[in-house]
PDB file of C-alpha atoms in Angstrom:
ATOM      1  CA  UNK A 160      -2.369   8.757  -3.793  1.00 42.00           C
ATOM      2  CA  UNK A 161      -0.871   7.611  -7.054  1.00 47.00           C
ATOM      3  CA  UNK A 162       0.654   4.312  -8.039  1.00 51.00           C
ATOM      4  CA  UNK A 163       3.923   4.352  -9.922  1.00 53.00           C
ATOM      5  CA  UNK A 164       6.304   1.751 -11.208  1.00 57.00           C
ATOM      6  CA  UNK A 165       9.999   2.062 -10.488  1.00 56.00           C
ATOM      7  CA  UNK A 166      12.625  -0.060 -12.185  1.00 56.00           C
ATOM      8  CA  UNK A 167      16.118  -0.966 -11.127  1.00 54.00           C
ATOM      9  CA  UNK A 168      18.722   0.720 -13.216  1.00 47.00           C
ATOM     10  CA  UNK A 169      20.470  -2.654 -13.490  1.00 43.00           C
ATOM     11  CA  UNK A 170      19.373  -5.497 -15.747  1.00 44.00           C
ATOM     12  CA  UNK A 171      16.273  -7.515 -14.956  1.00 47.00           C
ATOM     13  CA  UNK A 172      16.631 -10.858 -13.206  1.00 49.00           C
ATOM     14  CA  UNK A 173      14.384 -13.243 -11.298  1.00 48.00           C
ATOM     15  CA  UNK A 174      13.442 -12.310  -7.747  1.00 45.00           C
ATOM     16  CA  UNK A 175      15.377 -13.429  -4.733  1.00 57.00           C
ATOM     17  CA  UNK A 176      12.167 -13.333  -2.708  1.00 65.00           C
ATOM     18  CA  UNK A 177       9.476 -16.041  -2.842  1.00 89.00           C
ATOM     19  CA  UNK A 178       6.666 -15.426  -5.345  1.00 94.00           C
ATOM     20  CA  UNK A 179       3.178 -14.992  -3.901  1.00 94.00           C
ATOM     21  CA  UNK A 180       1.819 -15.551  -7.418  1.00 95.00           C
ATOM     22  CA  UNK A 181       3.166 -15.914 -10.948  1.00 96.00           C
ATOM     23  CA  UNK A 182       1.364 -14.434 -13.952  1.00 96.00           C
ATOM     24  CA  UNK A 183       2.298 -15.861 -17.340  1.00 95.00           C
ATOM     25  CA  UNK A 184       4.702 -18.676 -18.144  1.00 94.00           C
ATOM     26  CA  UNK A 185       6.969 -17.038 -20.705  1.00 94.00           C
ATOM     27  CA  UNK A 186      10.729 -17.322 -20.936  1.00 94.00           C
ATOM     28  CA  UNK A 187      11.354 -13.683 -19.899  1.00 93.00           C
ATOM     29  CA  UNK A 188      11.029 -13.707 -16.113  1.00 93.00           C
ATOM     30  CA  UNK A 189      10.886 -10.660 -13.854  1.00 93.00           C
ATOM     31  CA  UNK A 190       9.739  -9.801 -10.356  1.00 95.00           C
ATOM     32  CA  UNK A 191       7.550  -7.032  -8.989  1.00 95.00           C
ATOM     33  CA  UNK A 192       6.774  -6.120  -5.385  1.00 95.00           C
ATOM     34  CA  UNK A 193       3.508  -4.433  -4.450  1.00 93.00           C
ATOM     35  CA  UNK A 194       0.694  -4.760  -1.937  1.00 88.00           C
ATOM     36  CA  UNK A 195      -2.866  -3.647  -2.653  1.00 85.00           C
ATOM     37  CA  UNK A 196      -2.732  -3.912  -6.470  1.00 89.00           C
ATOM     38  CA  UNK A 197      -1.833  -7.574  -6.003  1.00 92.00           C
ATOM     39  CA  UNK A 198      -4.403  -8.166  -3.282  1.00 87.00           C
ATOM     40  CA  UNK A 199      -7.179  -6.581  -5.313  1.00 86.00           C
ATOM     41  CA  UNK A 200      -6.427  -8.485  -8.526  1.00 91.00           C
ATOM     42  CA  UNK A 201      -5.291  -5.505 -10.616  1.00 91.00           C
ATOM     43  CA  UNK A 202      -1.768  -6.877 -10.911  1.00 94.00           C
ATOM     44  CA  UNK A 203      -3.082 -10.255 -12.106  1.00 96.00           C
ATOM     45  CA  UNK A 204      -5.041  -8.639 -14.943  1.00 95.00           C
ATOM     46  CA  UNK A 205      -2.106  -6.439 -15.965  1.00 94.00           C
ATOM     47  CA  UNK A 206       0.463  -9.228 -15.565  1.00 95.00           C
ATOM     48  CA  UNK A 207      -1.485 -11.777 -17.601  1.00 95.00           C
ATOM     49  CA  UNK A 208      -2.157  -9.291 -20.410  1.00 95.00           C
ATOM     50  CA  UNK A 209       1.512  -8.256 -20.493  1.00 94.00           C
ATOM     51  CA  UNK A 210       2.628 -11.911 -20.456  1.00 94.00           C
ATOM     52  CA  UNK A 211       0.539 -12.738 -23.539  1.00 93.00           C
ATOM     53  CA  UNK A 212       2.100  -9.901 -25.515  1.00 94.00           C
ATOM     54  CA  UNK A 213       5.691 -10.244 -24.291  1.00 95.00           C
ATOM     55  CA  UNK A 214       6.410 -13.936 -23.500  1.00 95.00           C
ATOM     56  CA  UNK A 215       6.943 -13.159 -19.805  1.00 94.00           C
ATOM     57  CA  UNK A 216       6.410 -14.614 -16.373  1.00 95.00           C
ATOM     58  CA  UNK A 217       5.778 -12.051 -13.631  1.00 95.00           C
ATOM     59  CA  UNK A 218       6.677 -13.095 -10.078  1.00 96.00           C
ATOM     60  CA  UNK A 219       4.589 -11.056  -7.608  1.00 96.00           C
ATOM     61  CA  UNK A 220       6.056 -10.482  -4.132  1.00 96.00           C
ATOM     62  CA  UNK A 221       3.442  -9.163  -1.713  1.00 93.00           C
ATOM     63  CA  UNK A 222       4.884  -6.166   0.136  1.00 92.00           C
ATOM     64  CA  UNK A 223       3.727  -2.715   1.190  1.00 87.00           C
ATOM     65  CA  UNK A 224       5.335   0.396  -0.263  1.00 87.00           C
ATOM     66  CA  UNK A 225       8.159   0.668   2.294  1.00 88.00           C
ATOM     67  CA  UNK A 226       9.175  -2.992   1.974  1.00 91.00           C
ATOM     68  CA  UNK A 227       8.801  -2.885  -1.815  1.00 93.00           C
ATOM     69  CA  UNK A 228      11.172   0.084  -2.007  1.00 93.00           C
ATOM     70  CA  UNK A 229      13.625  -1.709   0.285  1.00 94.00           C
ATOM     71  CA  UNK A 230      13.482  -4.856  -1.873  1.00 94.00           C
ATOM     72  CA  UNK A 231      14.155  -2.814  -5.011  1.00 94.00           C
ATOM     73  CA  UNK A 232      17.096  -1.010  -3.453  1.00 94.00           C
ATOM     74  CA  UNK A 233      18.547  -4.337  -2.282  1.00 93.00           C
ATOM     75  CA  UNK A 234      18.008  -5.759  -5.814  1.00 92.00           C
ATOM     76  CA  UNK A 235      15.699  -8.474  -4.513  1.00 93.00           C
ATOM     77  CA  UNK A 236      13.055  -7.468  -7.080  1.00 94.00           C
ATOM     78  CA  UNK A 237      13.214  -5.975 -10.558  1.00 93.00           C
ATOM     79  CA  UNK A 238      10.428  -3.440 -10.219  1.00 93.00           C
ATOM     80  CA  UNK A 239       7.839  -2.142  -7.781  1.00 94.00           C
ATOM     81  CA  UNK A 240       4.347  -0.676  -7.914  1.00 92.00           C
ATOM     82  CA  UNK A 241       3.934   1.690  -4.973  1.00 90.00           C
ATOM     83  CA  UNK A 242       2.328   4.907  -3.778  1.00 83.00           C
ATOM     84  CA  UNK A 243       4.957   6.725  -1.745  1.00 82.00           C
ATOM     85  CA  UNK A 244       5.814   9.754  -3.917  1.00 83.00           C
ATOM     86  CA  UNK A 245       8.606  11.244  -1.794  1.00 85.00           C
ATOM     87  CA  UNK A 246      10.419   7.902  -1.492  1.00 88.00           C
ATOM     88  CA  UNK A 247       9.927   7.174  -5.209  1.00 89.00           C
ATOM     89  CA  UNK A 248      11.389  10.518  -6.260  1.00 91.00           C
ATOM     90  CA  UNK A 249      14.318  10.075  -3.873  1.00 93.00           C
ATOM     91  CA  UNK A 250      15.088   6.611  -5.305  1.00 93.00           C
ATOM     92  CA  UNK A 251      15.289   8.057  -8.799  1.00 92.00           C
ATOM     93  CA  UNK A 252      17.272  11.122  -7.644  1.00 93.00           C
ATOM     94  CA  UNK A 253      19.729   8.849  -5.792  1.00 94.00           C
ATOM     95  CA  UNK A 254      20.236   6.878  -9.002  1.00 92.00           C
ATOM     96  CA  UNK A 255      19.410   3.344  -7.851  1.00 92.00           C
ATOM     97  CA  UNK A 256      15.964   3.372  -9.510  1.00 91.00           C
ATOM     98  CA  UNK A 257      14.869   4.631 -12.895  1.00 88.00           C
ATOM     99  CA  UNK A 258      11.853   4.993 -15.144  1.00 85.00           C
ATOM    100  CA  UNK A 259       9.336   6.234 -12.581  1.00 89.00           C
ATOM    101  CA  UNK A 260       5.987   5.971 -14.374  1.00 87.00           C
ATOM    102  CA  UNK A 261       2.555   6.999 -13.181  1.00 86.00           C
ATOM    103  CA  UNK A 262       0.101   4.194 -13.879  1.00 83.00           C
ATOM    104  CA  UNK A 263      -2.932   5.178 -11.831  1.00 77.00           C
ATOM    105  CA  UNK A 264      -4.302   6.763  -8.718  1.00 75.00           C
ATOM    106  CA  UNK A 265      -6.563   5.858  -5.856  1.00 70.00           C
ATOM    107  CA  UNK A 266      -8.668   7.583  -3.236  1.00 78.00           C
ATOM    108  CA  UNK A 267      -8.235   7.553   0.519  1.00 81.00           C
ATOM    109  CA  UNK A 268     -11.449   6.827   2.420  1.00 90.00           C
ATOM    110  CA  UNK A 269     -12.229   6.546   6.103  1.00 94.00           C
ATOM    111  CA  UNK A 270     -14.670   3.696   6.643  1.00 94.00           C
ATOM    112  CA  UNK A 271     -16.556   2.714   9.757  1.00 94.00           C
ATOM    113  CA  UNK A 272     -19.678   1.125  11.154  1.00 95.00           C
ATOM    114  CA  UNK A 273     -23.151   2.375  10.205  1.00 94.00           C
ATOM    115  CA  UNK A 274     -23.823   3.339  13.843  1.00 94.00           C
ATOM    116  CA  UNK A 275     -21.006   5.932  13.528  1.00 96.00           C
ATOM    117  CA  UNK A 276     -20.025   6.272  17.209  1.00 95.00           C
ATOM    118  CA  UNK A 277     -17.605   9.142  16.488  1.00 96.00           C
ATOM    119  CA  UNK A 278     -20.045  10.985  14.183  1.00 96.00           C
ATOM    120  CA  UNK A 279     -17.471  11.067  11.387  1.00 96.00           C
ATOM    121  CA  UNK A 280     -20.275  11.464   8.841  1.00 95.00           C
ATOM    122  CA  UNK A 281     -20.612  15.023  10.181  1.00 96.00           C
ATOM    123  CA  UNK A 282     -16.889  15.799   9.808  1.00 96.00           C
ATOM    124  CA  UNK A 283     -15.828  18.635   7.525  1.00 97.00           C
ATOM    125  CA  UNK A 284     -12.453  17.038   6.677  1.00 95.00           C
ATOM    126  CA  UNK A 285     -10.416  13.891   7.200  1.00 95.00           C
ATOM    127  CA  UNK A 286      -8.531  15.628  10.033  1.00 97.00           C
ATOM    128  CA  UNK A 287     -11.863  16.526  11.671  1.00 97.00           C
ATOM    129  CA  UNK A 288     -12.979  12.891  11.348  1.00 97.00           C
ATOM    130  CA  UNK A 289      -9.777  11.718  13.031  1.00 97.00           C
ATOM    131  CA  UNK A 290     -10.253  14.245  15.852  1.00 98.00           C
ATOM    132  CA  UNK A 291     -13.779  12.916  16.368  1.00 97.00           C
ATOM    133  CA  UNK A 292     -12.519   9.310  16.429  1.00 98.00           C
ATOM    134  CA  UNK A 293      -9.893  10.168  19.052  1.00 98.00           C
ATOM    135  CA  UNK A 294     -12.333  12.213  21.185  1.00 97.00           C
ATOM    136  CA  UNK A 295     -14.877   9.383  21.157  1.00 97.00           C
ATOM    137  CA  UNK A 296     -12.127   6.808  21.687  1.00 97.00           C
ATOM    138  CA  UNK A 297     -13.875   4.851  18.926  1.00 97.00           C
ATOM    139  CA  UNK A 298     -11.935   1.816  17.727  1.00 97.00           C
ATOM    140  CA  UNK A 299      -9.588   2.725  14.903  1.00 97.00           C
ATOM    141  CA  UNK A 300      -7.649   0.074  12.986  1.00 97.00           C
ATOM    142  CA  UNK A 301      -4.339   1.149  11.468  1.00 96.00           C
ATOM    143  CA  UNK A 302      -2.153  -0.934   9.205  1.00 92.00           C
ATOM    144  CA  UNK A 303       0.831   0.481  11.061  1.00 91.00           C
ATOM    145  CA  UNK A 304       3.148  -1.033   8.466  1.00 85.00           C
ATOM    146  CA  UNK A 305       4.804   2.023   6.893  1.00 82.00           C
ATOM    147  CA  UNK A 306       2.916   1.339   3.637  1.00 79.00           C
ATOM    148  CA  UNK A 307       1.700   4.145   1.403  1.00 77.00           C
ATOM    149  CA  UNK A 308      -1.746   3.831   2.992  1.00 83.00           C
ATOM    150  CA  UNK A 309      -0.248   4.032   6.471  1.00 86.00           C
ATOM    151  CA  UNK A 310       1.812   7.089   5.482  1.00 84.00           C
ATOM    152  CA  UNK A 311      -1.362   8.821   4.265  1.00 87.00           C
ATOM    153  CA  UNK A 312      -3.080   7.935   7.544  1.00 93.00           C
ATOM    154  CA  UNK A 313      -0.113   9.343   9.494  1.00 94.00           C
ATOM    155  CA  UNK A 314      -0.345  12.595   7.518  1.00 92.00           C
ATOM    156  CA  UNK A 315      -4.015  12.936   8.440  1.00 95.00           C
ATOM    157  CA  UNK A 316      -3.289  12.267  12.126  1.00 97.00           C
ATOM    158  CA  UNK A 317      -0.625  14.995  12.031  1.00 96.00           C
ATOM    159  CA  UNK A 318      -3.077  17.443  10.423  1.00 97.00           C
ATOM    160  CA  UNK A 319      -5.630  16.586  13.103  1.00 97.00           C
ATOM    161  CA  UNK A 320      -3.183  17.474  15.870  1.00 97.00           C
ATOM    162  CA  UNK A 321      -3.775  14.085  17.501  1.00 97.00           C
ATOM    163  CA  UNK A 322      -1.096  11.544  18.395  1.00 97.00           C
ATOM    164  CA  UNK A 323      -3.149   8.336  18.305  1.00 97.00           C
ATOM    165  CA  UNK A 324      -2.583   6.008  21.236  1.00 96.00           C
ATOM    166  CA  UNK A 325      -4.490   3.939  23.720  1.00 96.00           C
ATOM    167  CA  UNK A 326      -6.655   0.843  23.529  1.00 97.00           C
ATOM    168  CA  UNK A 327      -8.933   2.420  20.896  1.00 98.00           C
ATOM    169  CA  UNK A 328      -6.029   2.730  18.404  1.00 98.00           C
ATOM    170  CA  UNK A 329      -5.296  -0.780  17.132  1.00 98.00           C
ATOM    171  CA  UNK A 330      -2.278  -1.487  14.911  1.00 97.00           C
ATOM    172  CA  UNK A 331      -2.765  -4.612  12.802  1.00 96.00           C
ATOM    173  CA  UNK A 332       0.606  -4.787  10.961  1.00 92.00           C
ATOM    174  CA  UNK A 333      -1.412  -6.323   8.144  1.00 90.00           C
ATOM    175  CA  UNK A 334      -2.443  -5.442   4.602  1.00 85.00           C
ATOM    176  CA  UNK A 335      -5.462  -3.378   3.622  1.00 85.00           C
ATOM    177  CA  UNK A 336      -7.971  -6.186   3.067  1.00 88.00           C
ATOM    178  CA  UNK A 337      -7.244  -7.898   6.389  1.00 92.00           C
ATOM    179  CA  UNK A 338      -7.282  -4.583   8.283  1.00 93.00           C
ATOM    180  CA  UNK A 339     -10.622  -3.554   6.771  1.00 93.00           C
ATOM    181  CA  UNK A 340     -12.148  -6.961   7.514  1.00 95.00           C
ATOM    182  CA  UNK A 341     -11.014  -6.761  11.132  1.00 96.00           C
ATOM    183  CA  UNK A 342     -12.403  -3.232  11.489  1.00 96.00           C
ATOM    184  CA  UNK A 343     -15.703  -4.474  10.106  1.00 96.00           C
ATOM    185  CA  UNK A 344     -15.807  -7.509  12.410  1.00 96.00           C
ATOM    186  CA  UNK A 345     -15.045  -5.409  15.488  1.00 96.00           C
ATOM    187  CA  UNK A 346     -17.248  -2.472  14.439  1.00 96.00           C
ATOM    188  CA  UNK A 347     -14.329  -0.085  14.198  1.00 96.00           C
ATOM    189  CA  UNK A 348     -13.059   2.525  11.787  1.00 96.00           C
ATOM    190  CA  UNK A 349     -10.114   2.305   9.447  1.00 94.00           C
TER     191      UNK A 349
END
C-alpha cells in the first residue's frame, strides 16, 4: 500500500471538521484528514517540520481513507493522506482533487498470537493464511471501516475464496491501533 496526498483543486481554507491535533501555530492554516499516519506520529513530525519552514498551522482530522476522501470531496478538509489508489486516481480524474503525490509506502502484515491456532506461520500466502483462519474459526479482528487497510484485507479475503462471517470474525469499526490492541488482548489475529 502507498500513502499519497491529494489536494482540493480549490483554494486552501481551515477545516470544517474538529481538529484532533494541531501542528504549528503559523498564520497559514490548513487541514488534513488521515488515519494511521496521525495515530503513529508520522504526521506530527512532518507537520511540525513543515510549520517551522512555512509559518503554518496544520489541523489534523482523524479519519480512515474512505472518510478522508469523502471529507475532501465535500470540501471539509484541504488535503488528505490516504492509501486507496483506485479512489485517489478517480478523484483526480473526476477533477475535484489535484496534485496526487506519492509520499511513502507501507507493508500489510497479518499478526496473531504466538500459539498460532490457525497455523498461519505455515501459510504460503496471505490468502492461504486467511483460509486457515476461517477453517480454524480462529478469532479475526477486522477494522471493517472501509479504510485502506480494510480494503486490503477485503482483497485478501476475496483471493482466499472465503466470505468471512460468524462469531470468529469480529468487526471493530475502529482504527488500526485499537484493533490490534483488542486482537492482542483477546488472543486473536488481525
